[in-house]
Short mmCIF file of C-alpha atoms in Angstrom, two decimals:
data_model
loop_
_atom_site.label_atom_id
_atom_site.label_comp_id
_atom_site.label_asym_id
_atom_site.label_seq_id
_atom_site.Cartn_x
_atom_site.Cartn_y
_atom_site.Cartn_z
CA MET A 1 3.92 6.44 -7.11
CA PHE A 2 5.10 9.09 -4.65
CA VAL A 3 6.34 11.20 -7.64
CA ALA A 4 2.83 10.90 -9.11
CA ALA A 5 1.27 11.94 -5.80
CA LYS A 6 2.87 15.37 -6.09
CA SER A 7 0.50 16.33 -8.70
CA HIS A 8 -2.29 13.64 -8.31
CA ALA A 9 -4.09 12.24 -5.44
CA ALA A 10 -2.97 8.69 -4.78
CA THR A 11 -5.55 6.78 -2.81
CA LEU A 12 -6.42 3.04 -2.28
CA ALA A 13 -9.59 1.54 -0.75
CA CYS A 14 -9.17 -1.75 1.17
CA HIS A 15 -12.14 -3.78 2.22
CA GLN A 16 -11.98 -6.02 5.40
CA GLY A 17 -15.42 -6.98 6.24
CA LYS A 18 -17.58 -3.68 6.86
CA VAL A 19 -14.27 -1.92 7.62
CA ALA A 20 -13.17 -0.14 4.69
CA PRO A 21 -9.99 1.94 5.29
CA ALA A 22 -8.92 4.29 2.66
CA CYS A 23 -5.19 4.56 1.99
CA HIS A 24 -3.45 7.86 1.27
CA PHE A 25 0.19 7.83 0.06
CA PHE A 26 2.02 11.02 1.29
CA SER A 27 5.68 9.66 1.11
CA PRO A 28 7.45 6.23 1.64
CA GLY A 29 7.64 7.03 5.32
CA GLN A 30 4.07 8.41 5.76
CA ILE A 31 1.15 6.35 4.59
CA GLU A 32 -2.11 6.93 6.29
CA PHE A 33 -5.25 4.86 6.28
CA ASP A 34 -8.67 6.50 7.47
CA LEU A 35 -11.99 4.70 8.33
CA ASP A 36 -15.32 5.49 9.42
CA PRO A 37 -15.55 4.44 13.03
CA ARG A 38 -19.40 3.96 12.55
CA ASN A 39 -18.46 0.87 10.61
CA VAL A 40 -17.01 -0.89 13.48
CA ARG A 41 -20.06 -1.71 15.57
CA SER A 42 -19.46 -5.36 16.79
CA GLY A 43 -16.71 -7.58 17.96
CA HIS A 44 -16.42 -9.13 14.51
CA ASP A 45 -15.82 -5.72 13.01
CA LEU A 46 -13.12 -5.03 15.48
CA GLN A 47 -11.49 -8.42 14.70
CA ASP A 48 -11.58 -7.40 11.06
CA LEU A 49 -9.86 -4.13 11.92
CA ARG A 50 -7.38 -5.92 13.95
CA HIS A 51 -6.70 -8.49 11.21
CA PHE A 52 -6.21 -5.61 8.60
CA MET A 53 -3.68 -3.82 10.85
CA THR A 54 -1.86 -6.84 11.76
CA THR A 55 -1.50 -7.62 7.95
CA LEU A 56 -0.21 -4.01 7.46
CA ALA A 57 2.27 -4.37 10.45
CA ARG A 58 3.52 -7.55 9.45
CA ALA A 59 4.04 -6.48 5.81
CA CYS A 60 6.04 -3.33 6.95
CA GLY A 61 7.64 -4.80 9.87
CA ARG A 62 6.29 -2.04 12.10
CA THR A 63 3.82 -1.44 14.64
CA ALA A 64 0.41 -0.25 13.14
CA VAL A 65 -1.02 2.65 15.13
CA LEU A 66 -4.74 3.82 15.03
CA THR A 67 -5.16 7.29 16.12
CA HIS A 68 -7.94 10.07 16.01
CA GLU A 69 -8.00 12.02 12.62
CA ASN A 70 -5.37 14.54 12.24
CA ALA A 71 -4.05 13.88 15.79
CA PRO A 72 -1.32 11.31 15.66
CA GLU A 73 -0.59 11.83 19.30
CA LEU A 74 -4.02 10.68 20.22
CA VAL A 75 -3.50 6.81 20.02
CA ILE A 76 -6.57 4.68 20.16
CA ALA A 77 -4.75 1.27 19.62
CA ARG A 78 -1.54 -0.25 18.45
CA VAL A 79 -1.07 -3.54 16.65
CA LEU A 80 2.39 -5.25 16.86
CA PRO A 81 3.58 -7.27 13.80
CA THR A 82 2.90 -10.30 16.07
CA GLY A 83 -0.71 -9.45 16.00
CA ARG A 84 -0.87 -8.32 19.62
CA MET A 85 -3.36 -5.35 19.93
CA LEU A 86 -2.26 -2.90 22.73
CA TRP A 87 -4.74 -0.30 24.26
CA PRO A 88 -3.25 2.94 25.85
#
């Protein structure tokens, strides 16, 4: 997939309730998801986002980090593989 991504855009859409992150594959070490924050309007939507991030963190064995677009240093939240959500 990463070889093809050099000449083609590789994107995957994932739906978790109203939250629909799009996945962009840059390299095995850099996979980015983006979402429209306007779709996170309720506690239920936030739980859907947390579930998505927990599933991702567990599958990768790494912390999933939610940041502002194009600003990885501006962390909004982190989700550990245990499912615990941390706010800065």
